[in-house]
Amino acid sequence: MDPLINGLISLADPYLLLLLLIATIGGVVIGALPGLNATTGAALLLPFTLTMDPVPAIATMTAIYCSATFAGAITAILINTPGTAASATTCLDGYPLARRGEAGRALGMAVVSSTFGGIFSVLCLMLAAPLLARAAYNFSPPEYFALTLFGLSMLASIGDGSALKNLIAGGLGILIAMIGVDNLTSVERFTFGSYELYEGIGFVPVMIGVFGISELLVQSQQLHVKREAIRMKSVELPGRADYKKTWRTILRSSGIGTFIGILPAEGATVASMIGYNEAKRWSRNSEEFGKGAIEGVAGSEAANNAATGGAMVPTLALGIPGSATAAVILAGLMVHGLRPGPAMFTEQADFAYAIFWSMMLVNILFLIIGLRGAKVFARVTLIPVQVLWPSVFVFSIVGAYALDQSMFDVWVALGSGVIGYFMRRYGFSVVPLAIGLILGGMLEQRLGQSMVMLDEKWWLMFTRPLTLLFLVLTALALFGPALWGRLVKRRAPLESSGE
């Protein structure tokens, strides 16, 4: 109980409370702007947290994560353009409600269901993460190696492109992680005689480039796009009839979102789609979905916000990111010298619970901000893109330089941005690249430690039950879908012929 209480006491710091308020407001603005999202916001914020203590640094990043995920609903409802991909399904019923003159009602339901889903997932995070960490506390390097390999196997499904393209992008990230001097053998790899490459490519410049600068280049091709905004008087709290119609949906979607978030490589977008589909499946008025069903807004928003807390479970307990934004937060933990995993809940338990409580507070903050200020934040969509994206570019360059006051990092960010732009243009997701960069270095380190521990006898890994379990899961994750697809194709002709 002491870490739980100490984490709560840490929120009494006025400086931390002010940072959380500013980060929550900033996250709402970022989430409400089409083109920006929680991942981009966290990546841009990361270098500016280097001068902070670990708790305020990571707490502000999680505040951006939670509030930006919610704020995507504002533009989804008012201009039929999701501020984040996780709010895409909110458009299906939110915008028709707005066109009927019920924008305030739709936004009110989005705020309440988002808050409930977020708080539900944080409570699950408080319970599940320490238990998961305790189960993993006796892991040794071979188990960690197999677990990291299992996390990398999820690269095929984490992006928006095809499985092959996602694996190629992830492989590129792993290749970048190999640059520099090997810590075990002191062998130079891919340095080409450049002193700047001896220590490898840093997380921060690459994150800024692939998420921030590449998005700027993509958005530069959409300057001609004009969106029709719907006006509203104010946000309305859901009435008794709405609560009666949606409480089961909100509870169900909160559970779905938390579970989906905990799965490595899944995230709020997948959670919102499943939450919406299940809301439609269980609804007595499924024919209203797509035409302005309040249950559709509730199901989508409860699920995508519940995924935020769920995604932090494997991130903190195992060091395996549960989503793209969680990968950026994981990079922030490592930059600040914090090692996510079982030790975090024994050696740094106060820090972990301070993050839990800060996420709880942020969900309450955006409830207040959403009810009182959604109409105001909807106006950020009127900011001319000719002003917005140059500002994002400036923040990107300053953030990349601020890390080590190095122009080399600026060139890395610019180069990563160009690579990210061409990847997006040709259907490659940048998310597997970022995760491959983070997990690739961890995989190599844990493999080296395992080889030392096993006296170079790699086959002994298969004699360790947990290591073997994770290796089997990795094989199933990689080859299971293809084998299942072949099985279904073989059975289809037989069934059609009556055999």
Coordinates of C-alpha atoms in Angstrom, one line a residue:
M1 CA 0.0 0.0 0.0
D2 CA 2.9 2.4 0.6
P3 CA 3.8 2.8 -3.1
L4 CA 0.1 3.4 -3.9
I5 CA -0.2 6.1 -1.3
N6 CA 3.1 7.7 -2.2
G7 CA 2.1 7.8 -5.8
L8 CA -1.1 9.6 -4.9
I9 CA 0.8 12.0 -2.6
S10 CA 3.1 13.0 -5.5
L11 CA 0.1 14.6 -7.2
A12 CA 0.0 17.2 -4.4
D13 CA 3.0 18.9 -6.2
P14 CA 1.6 22.1 -7.7
Y15 CA 4.3 22.0 -10.5
L16 CA 3.1 18.5 -11.5
L17 CA -0.5 19.5 -11.4
L18 CA 0.2 22.5 -13.6
L19 CA 2.1 20.4 -16.1
L20 CA -0.7 17.8 -16.3
L21 CA -3.3 20.6 -16.9
I22 CA -1.2 22.1 -19.7
A23 CA -0.5 18.7 -21.2
T24 CA -4.2 17.8 -21.1
I25 CA -5.2 21.0 -22.8
G26 CA -2.4 20.5 -25.3
G27 CA -3.4 16.9 -25.9
V28 CA -7.0 18.0 -26.6
V29 CA -5.8 20.6 -29.1
I30 CA -3.5 18.0 -30.8
G31 CA -6.2 15.4 -31.0
A32 CA -8.7 17.9 -32.4
L33 CA -6.5 18.8 -35.3
P34 CA -6.9 16.4 -38.2
G35 CA -3.5 15.1 -39.1
L36 CA -2.0 15.3 -35.7
N37 CA -2.5 12.5 -33.1
A38 CA -1.3 11.3 -29.8
T39 CA 1.8 9.6 -31.2
T40 CA 2.9 12.7 -33.0
G41 CA 2.3 14.8 -29.9
A42 CA 4.2 12.5 -27.6
A43 CA 7.1 12.3 -30.1
L44 CA 7.3 16.1 -30.4
L45 CA 7.1 16.5 -26.6
L46 CA 9.8 13.8 -25.8
P47 CA 12.9 16.0 -26.3
F48 CA 11.4 18.8 -24.2
T49 CA 11.0 16.4 -21.2
L50 CA 14.7 15.7 -20.9
T51 CA 15.2 18.6 -18.4
M52 CA 12.3 17.3 -16.2
D53 CA 12.4 14.7 -13.5
P54 CA 11.1 11.3 -14.6
V55 CA 7.7 11.5 -13.0
P56 CA 6.6 14.9 -14.6
A57 CA 8.3 13.8 -17.9
I58 CA 6.4 10.5 -18.3
A59 CA 3.2 11.9 -16.7
T60 CA 3.0 14.7 -19.3
M61 CA 3.5 12.2 -22.1
T62 CA 0.7 9.9 -20.8
A63 CA -1.5 13.0 -20.4
I64 CA -1.0 13.8 -24.1
Y65 CA -1.8 10.1 -24.9
C66 CA -5.1 10.0 -23.0
S67 CA -6.4 13.5 -23.9
A68 CA -5.5 13.4 -27.6
T69 CA -7.2 10.0 -27.9
F70 CA -10.4 11.5 -26.6
A71 CA -10.2 14.7 -28.5
G72 CA -10.3 13.0 -31.9
A73 CA -14.1 12.7 -31.3
I74 CA -14.5 16.5 -31.5
T75 CA -13.7 16.8 -35.2
A76 CA -15.2 13.3 -35.9
I77 CA -18.6 14.6 -34.8
L78 CA -18.4 18.2 -36.0
I79 CA -16.6 18.0 -39.4
N80 CA -16.8 14.2 -40.2
T81 CA -13.0 14.0 -40.0
P82 CA -11.5 12.0 -37.1
G83 CA -8.8 13.9 -35.3
T84 CA -7.1 10.6 -34.7
A85 CA -7.5 7.2 -36.4
A86 CA -9.0 5.8 -33.2
S87 CA -12.1 8.0 -33.7
A88 CA -12.8 6.9 -37.2
T89 CA -15.8 4.8 -36.2
T90 CA -17.1 7.8 -34.2
C91 CA -17.8 9.5 -37.5
L92 CA -20.3 6.9 -38.5
D93 CA -22.9 8.0 -36.0
G94 CA -21.5 11.2 -34.5
Y95 CA -21.7 13.2 -37.7
P96 CA -25.2 12.1 -38.6
L97 CA -26.3 13.2 -35.0
A98 CA -24.6 16.6 -35.6
R99 CA -26.4 17.0 -38.9
R100 CA -29.7 16.5 -37.0
G101 CA -28.8 19.3 -34.7
E102 CA -27.7 17.0 -31.9
A103 CA -23.9 17.8 -31.9
G104 CA -24.0 18.8 -28.2
R105 CA -25.6 15.5 -27.3
A106 CA -23.1 13.4 -29.3
L107 CA -20.1 15.3 -27.8
G108 CA -21.5 14.9 -24.3
M109 CA -21.9 11.1 -24.8
A110 CA -18.3 11.0 -26.3
V111 CA -16.9 12.8 -23.2
V112 CA -18.7 10.7 -20.6
S113 CA -18.0 7.3 -22.3
S114 CA -14.3 8.3 -22.9
T115 CA -13.9 9.2 -19.3
F116 CA -15.5 6.0 -18.1
G117 CA -13.4 3.9 -20.4
G118 CA -10.2 5.7 -19.4
I119 CA -10.8 5.4 -15.7
F120 CA -11.8 1.7 -16.1
S121 CA -8.6 0.9 -17.9
V122 CA -6.4 2.8 -15.4
L123 CA -8.0 0.7 -12.6
C124 CA -7.2 -2.4 -14.6
L125 CA -3.7 -1.1 -15.1
M126 CA -3.2 -0.7 -11.4
L127 CA -4.3 -4.3 -10.8
A128 CA -2.9 -6.1 -13.8
A129 CA 0.6 -4.4 -14.3
P130 CA 2.0 -5.4 -10.9
L131 CA 0.6 -8.9 -11.2
L132 CA 2.1 -9.3 -14.6
A133 CA 5.4 -7.9 -13.4
R134 CA 5.4 -10.2 -10.4
A135 CA 4.9 -13.2 -12.7
A136 CA 7.8 -12.0 -14.9
Y137 CA 10.1 -11.2 -11.9
N138 CA 11.9 -14.5 -12.1
F139 CA 12.6 -14.1 -15.9
S140 CA 16.2 -14.4 -16.9
P141 CA 17.9 -13.2 -20.2
P142 CA 16.6 -16.2 -22.3
E143 CA 13.0 -15.5 -21.2
Y144 CA 13.4 -11.8 -21.9
F145 CA 14.9 -12.6 -25.3
A146 CA 12.0 -14.8 -26.3
L147 CA 9.5 -12.3 -25.0
T148 CA 11.1 -9.5 -27.0
L149 CA 11.1 -11.7 -30.0
F150 CA 7.4 -12.4 -29.5
G151 CA 6.8 -8.6 -29.3
L152 CA 8.6 -8.2 -32.6
S153 CA 6.4 -10.9 -34.2
M154 CA 3.5 -8.5 -33.7
L155 CA 5.1 -6.1 -36.2
A156 CA 3.1 -7.7 -39.0
S157 CA -0.2 -6.6 -37.6
I158 CA 0.6 -3.3 -35.9
G159 CA 0.7 -1.0 -38.9
D160 CA -1.9 0.1 -41.5
G161 CA -0.2 -1.7 -44.5
S162 CA 0.0 -5.3 -45.5
A163 CA 1.8 -7.8 -43.2
L164 CA 4.7 -8.1 -45.6
K165 CA 5.2 -4.3 -45.7
N166 CA 4.9 -4.0 -42.0
L167 CA 7.6 -6.7 -41.5
I168 CA 9.9 -4.9 -44.0
A169 CA 9.4 -1.6 -42.1
G170 CA 10.1 -3.4 -38.8
G171 CA 13.2 -5.0 -40.3
L172 CA 14.4 -1.5 -41.3
G173 CA 13.9 -0.3 -37.7
I174 CA 15.9 -3.3 -36.4
L175 CA 18.7 -2.6 -39.0
I176 CA 18.9 1.0 -37.8
A177 CA 19.2 -0.3 -34.2
M178 CA 22.3 -2.3 -35.2
I179 CA 24.2 0.9 -36.1
G180 CA 27.1 1.7 -33.8
V181 CA 29.6 -0.2 -31.7
D182 CA 28.4 -3.5 -30.3
N183 CA 28.5 -3.4 -26.5
L184 CA 29.6 -7.0 -26.1
T185 CA 32.2 -7.3 -28.8
S186 CA 33.2 -3.6 -29.4
V187 CA 32.9 -4.2 -33.2
E188 CA 31.9 -1.2 -35.3
R189 CA 28.8 -1.8 -37.5
F190 CA 27.6 0.5 -40.3
T191 CA 29.5 3.5 -38.9
F192 CA 31.4 4.2 -42.2
G193 CA 34.1 5.9 -40.2
S194 CA 31.7 8.5 -38.8
Y195 CA 32.3 9.4 -35.1
E196 CA 28.7 10.5 -34.7
L197 CA 27.5 6.9 -35.5
Y198 CA 29.6 5.2 -32.9
E199 CA 26.9 5.4 -30.3
G200 CA 24.2 4.5 -32.7
I201 CA 21.1 6.3 -33.9
G202 CA 19.0 7.8 -31.0
F203 CA 15.3 7.1 -30.5
V204 CA 14.2 10.7 -30.3
P205 CA 15.4 12.2 -33.7
V206 CA 14.0 9.1 -35.5
M207 CA 10.6 9.4 -33.6
I208 CA 10.4 13.1 -34.4
G209 CA 11.2 12.5 -38.1
V210 CA 8.9 9.5 -38.8
F211 CA 5.9 10.8 -36.9
G212 CA 6.2 14.6 -37.1
I213 CA 8.1 15.7 -40.2
S214 CA 6.7 12.9 -42.4
E215 CA 3.2 13.9 -41.4
L216 CA 4.0 17.5 -42.3
L217 CA 5.1 16.3 -45.8
V218 CA 1.9 14.3 -46.2
Q219 CA -0.3 17.1 -45.1
S220 CA 1.4 19.5 -47.5
Q221 CA -0.3 17.7 -50.3
Q222 CA -3.8 18.3 -48.8
L223 CA -3.7 22.1 -48.5
H224 CA -6.7 22.3 -50.9
V225 CA -9.0 20.2 -48.7
K226 CA -11.9 22.1 -47.2
R227 CA -14.1 20.7 -44.5
E228 CA -17.7 21.7 -43.6
A229 CA -18.0 22.4 -39.9
I230 CA -21.3 22.1 -38.0
R231 CA -22.1 24.7 -35.4
M232 CA -23.4 23.9 -31.9
K233 CA -24.5 25.8 -28.9
S234 CA -23.0 23.8 -26.1
V235 CA -22.1 20.3 -25.0
E236 CA -24.9 18.4 -23.3
L237 CA -24.6 15.8 -20.5
P238 CA -26.4 12.6 -21.5
G239 CA -29.9 12.3 -20.2
R240 CA -31.4 9.4 -18.3
A241 CA -32.7 7.9 -21.5
D242 CA -29.3 8.0 -23.1
Y243 CA -27.7 6.4 -20.0
K244 CA -30.3 3.7 -19.9
K245 CA -29.7 2.9 -23.6
T246 CA -25.9 3.0 -23.5
W247 CA -24.6 1.8 -20.0
R248 CA -24.2 -1.8 -21.1
T249 CA -22.4 -0.6 -24.3
I250 CA -20.0 1.6 -22.3
L251 CA -19.2 -1.2 -19.9
R252 CA -18.8 -3.8 -22.6
S253 CA -16.6 -1.5 -24.8
S254 CA -14.5 -0.5 -21.8
G255 CA -13.7 -4.1 -21.1
I256 CA -13.0 -4.8 -24.8
G257 CA -10.8 -1.7 -25.1
T258 CA -8.7 -2.6 -22.1
F259 CA -8.2 -6.2 -23.3
I260 CA -7.3 -5.1 -26.8
G261 CA -4.9 -2.5 -25.4
I262 CA -3.1 -5.1 -23.3
L263 CA -2.3 -7.2 -26.4
P264 CA 1.1 -6.1 -27.8
A265 CA 0.8 -4.4 -31.2
E266 CA -2.9 -3.6 -30.9
G267 CA -4.2 -0.3 -29.9
A268 CA -7.0 2.2 -29.7
T269 CA -7.9 2.0 -33.4
V270 CA -8.5 -1.7 -33.3
A271 CA -10.3 -1.4 -30.0
S272 CA -12.7 1.3 -31.3
M273 CA -13.6 -0.9 -34.3
I274 CA -14.3 -3.9 -32.2
G275 CA -16.1 -1.9 -29.6
Y276 CA -18.3 -0.3 -32.3
N277 CA -19.0 -3.7 -34.0
E278 CA -20.0 -5.3 -30.7
A279 CA -22.2 -2.4 -29.8
K280 CA -24.0 -2.9 -33.1
R281 CA -24.2 -6.6 -32.6
W282 CA -25.8 -6.4 -29.1
S283 CA -28.0 -3.4 -29.8
R284 CA -31.8 -3.8 -30.1
N285 CA -31.8 -1.0 -32.7
S286 CA -28.9 -2.1 -34.9
E287 CA -30.6 -0.7 -37.9
E288 CA -30.0 2.8 -36.6
F289 CA -26.2 2.4 -36.6
G290 CA -24.7 4.6 -39.3
K291 CA -27.7 6.9 -39.2
G292 CA -27.1 8.6 -35.8
A293 CA -27.2 5.9 -33.1
I294 CA -26.0 7.3 -29.7
E295 CA -24.8 3.8 -28.8
G296 CA -22.3 3.9 -31.7
V297 CA -20.6 7.0 -30.3
A298 CA -20.5 5.4 -26.8
G299 CA -19.2 2.1 -28.0
S300 CA -16.4 3.6 -30.1
E301 CA -15.2 6.2 -27.6
A302 CA -15.3 4.0 -24.5
A303 CA -13.2 1.4 -26.3
N304 CA -10.6 3.6 -27.8
N305 CA -10.0 5.4 -24.5
A306 CA -9.9 2.2 -22.5
A307 CA -7.1 1.0 -24.8
T308 CA -4.8 3.7 -23.5
G309 CA -4.6 2.2 -20.0
G310 CA -4.5 -1.3 -21.4
A311 CA -1.6 -0.4 -23.7
M312 CA 0.5 0.7 -20.7
V313 CA 0.2 -2.7 -19.0
P314 CA 2.8 -4.5 -21.2
T315 CA 4.7 -1.3 -21.7
L316 CA 5.5 -0.9 -18.0
A317 CA 5.4 -4.5 -16.8
L318 CA 7.3 -6.2 -19.7
G319 CA 8.9 -3.4 -21.7
I320 CA 6.8 -4.4 -24.8
P321 CA 4.8 -1.4 -26.2
G322 CA 1.1 -2.0 -26.5
S323 CA 0.5 0.7 -29.1
A324 CA 2.4 3.2 -31.3
T325 CA 2.1 6.0 -28.6
A326 CA 3.2 3.5 -25.9
A327 CA 6.3 2.9 -28.0
V328 CA 7.2 6.6 -27.8
I329 CA 6.5 6.6 -24.0
L330 CA 8.7 3.5 -23.8
A331 CA 11.5 5.4 -25.5
G332 CA 10.9 8.2 -23.0
L333 CA 11.4 5.8 -20.1
M334 CA 14.6 4.6 -21.6
V335 CA 15.9 8.1 -22.3
H336 CA 15.3 8.9 -18.6
G337 CA 17.3 5.9 -17.5
L338 CA 14.2 3.9 -16.4
R339 CA 13.9 0.2 -17.2
P340 CA 10.3 -1.0 -17.6
G341 CA 9.8 -4.5 -16.4
P342 CA 9.4 -6.4 -13.1
A343 CA 12.1 -4.3 -11.3
M344 CA 10.0 -1.1 -11.9
F345 CA 7.4 -2.4 -9.4
T346 CA 9.9 -3.3 -6.8
E347 CA 12.8 -0.8 -7.1
Q348 CA 10.7 2.1 -8.6
A349 CA 7.2 1.3 -7.4
D350 CA 6.5 4.9 -6.3
F351 CA 7.2 6.1 -9.8
A352 CA 4.9 3.5 -11.3
Y353 CA 2.0 4.4 -9.1
A354 CA 2.6 8.1 -9.6
I355 CA 2.1 7.5 -13.3
F356 CA -1.1 5.5 -12.6
W357 CA -2.6 8.3 -10.5
S358 CA -1.6 11.0 -13.0
M359 CA -3.5 9.0 -15.8
M360 CA -6.5 8.8 -13.5
L361 CA -6.4 12.6 -12.9
V362 CA -6.0 13.3 -16.7
N363 CA -9.2 11.4 -17.4
I364 CA -11.0 13.5 -14.9
L365 CA -9.5 16.7 -16.3
F366 CA -10.6 16.0 -19.9
L367 CA -14.1 15.3 -18.6
I368 CA -14.2 18.8 -17.2
I369 CA -12.4 20.3 -20.2
G370 CA -14.5 18.4 -22.7
L371 CA -17.8 19.5 -21.2
R372 CA -16.8 23.1 -20.7
G373 CA -14.5 23.7 -23.6
A374 CA -15.3 21.4 -26.5
K375 CA -16.9 24.2 -28.4
V376 CA -13.8 26.3 -28.0
F377 CA -11.4 23.5 -29.0
A378 CA -13.5 22.8 -32.1
R379 CA -12.3 26.2 -33.3
V380 CA -8.7 25.0 -33.6
T381 CA -9.7 23.3 -36.8
L382 CA -10.0 26.9 -38.2
I383 CA -6.2 27.4 -37.8
P384 CA -4.8 27.8 -41.3
V385 CA -2.6 24.9 -42.3
Q386 CA -0.1 27.4 -43.7
V387 CA 0.5 28.4 -40.0
L388 CA 0.0 25.1 -38.3
W389 CA 2.4 22.8 -40.1
P390 CA 5.4 25.3 -40.3
S391 CA 4.9 25.5 -36.5
V392 CA 5.1 21.8 -36.2
F393 CA 8.3 21.8 -38.3
V394 CA 9.9 24.4 -36.1
F395 CA 9.0 22.3 -32.9
S396 CA 10.4 19.2 -34.6
I397 CA 13.8 20.8 -35.5
V398 CA 14.1 22.5 -32.1
G399 CA 13.2 19.2 -30.3
A400 CA 15.7 17.2 -32.3
Y401 CA 18.5 19.7 -31.6
A402 CA 17.7 20.0 -27.9
L403 CA 18.5 16.4 -27.2
D404 CA 22.3 16.7 -27.4
Q405 CA 22.7 20.2 -29.0
S406 CA 23.8 18.3 -32.1
M407 CA 23.2 19.2 -35.7
F408 CA 23.7 15.5 -36.5
D409 CA 20.4 14.7 -34.7
V410 CA 18.7 17.4 -36.8
W411 CA 19.9 15.7 -40.0
V412 CA 18.8 12.4 -38.6
A413 CA 15.3 13.8 -37.9
L414 CA 15.1 15.3 -41.4
G415 CA 16.3 12.1 -43.1
S416 CA 13.9 10.0 -41.0
G417 CA 11.1 12.4 -42.0
V418 CA 11.8 11.9 -45.7
I419 CA 12.1 8.2 -45.3
G420 CA 8.8 8.2 -43.4
Y421 CA 7.1 10.2 -46.1
F422 CA 8.1 7.8 -48.9
M423 CA 7.1 4.9 -46.7
R424 CA 3.6 6.4 -46.2
R425 CA 3.3 7.3 -49.9
Y426 CA 4.0 3.7 -50.9
G427 CA 1.8 2.0 -48.3
F428 CA 4.3 1.3 -45.6
S429 CA 3.4 2.1 -42.0
V430 CA 6.1 4.0 -39.9
V431 CA 4.9 2.4 -36.7
P432 CA 6.7 -0.9 -37.2
L433 CA 9.9 1.0 -38.0
A434 CA 9.7 2.8 -34.6
I435 CA 9.0 -0.3 -32.7
G436 CA 11.6 -2.3 -34.5
L437 CA 14.2 0.4 -33.6
I438 CA 13.2 0.2 -29.9
L439 CA 12.9 -3.5 -29.5
G440 CA 15.8 -4.4 -31.9
G441 CA 18.4 -3.1 -29.6
M442 CA 16.8 -4.8 -26.6
L443 CA 16.6 -8.1 -28.5
E444 CA 20.3 -7.9 -29.4
Q445 CA 21.3 -7.1 -25.8
R446 CA 19.2 -9.9 -24.4
L447 CA 20.5 -12.4 -26.9
G448 CA 24.0 -11.6 -26.0
Q449 CA 23.3 -12.0 -22.3
S450 CA 21.6 -15.3 -23.0
M451 CA 24.6 -16.6 -24.9
V452 CA 26.9 -15.7 -22.1
M453 CA 24.6 -17.3 -19.6
L454 CA 24.2 -20.5 -21.6
D455 CA 27.9 -20.7 -22.5
E456 CA 27.1 -20.1 -26.3
K457 CA 24.9 -23.2 -26.3
W458 CA 21.8 -21.6 -27.9
W459 CA 19.9 -24.9 -28.1
L460 CA 19.5 -24.9 -24.4
M461 CA 16.9 -22.2 -24.8
F462 CA 14.5 -24.9 -25.9
T463 CA 14.9 -26.7 -22.6
R464 CA 13.5 -23.7 -20.6
P465 CA 9.7 -24.0 -20.4
L466 CA 8.9 -20.2 -20.5
T467 CA 11.4 -19.5 -23.3
L468 CA 10.0 -22.4 -25.3
L469 CA 6.4 -21.1 -24.7
F470 CA 7.3 -17.6 -26.1
L471 CA 9.1 -19.1 -29.1
V472 CA 6.1 -21.2 -29.9
L473 CA 3.8 -18.2 -29.6
T474 CA 6.2 -16.3 -31.9
A475 CA 6.0 -19.0 -34.5
L476 CA 2.2 -19.0 -34.2
A477 CA 2.0 -15.3 -34.6
L478 CA 4.1 -15.4 -37.7
F479 CA 2.8 -18.4 -39.5
G480 CA -0.5 -19.1 -37.8
P481 CA -2.7 -16.7 -40.0
A482 CA -1.2 -18.1 -43.2
L483 CA -1.8 -21.7 -42.2
W484 CA -5.3 -20.9 -41.1
G485 CA -6.0 -19.1 -44.3
R486 CA -4.9 -22.2 -46.3
L487 CA -7.0 -24.4 -44.2
V488 CA -10.1 -22.3 -44.8
K489 CA -9.4 -22.2 -48.5
R490 CA -9.1 -26.0 -48.6
R491 CA -12.3 -26.5 -46.7
A492 CA -14.4 -24.1 -48.7
P493 CA -14.5 -26.2 -52.0
L494 CA -15.2 -29.4 -49.9
E495 CA -18.1 -27.7 -48.2
S496 CA -19.5 -26.3 -51.4
S497 CA -19.4 -29.8 -53.0
G498 CA -21.2 -31.3 -50.0
E499 CA -18.3 -33.5 -48.8

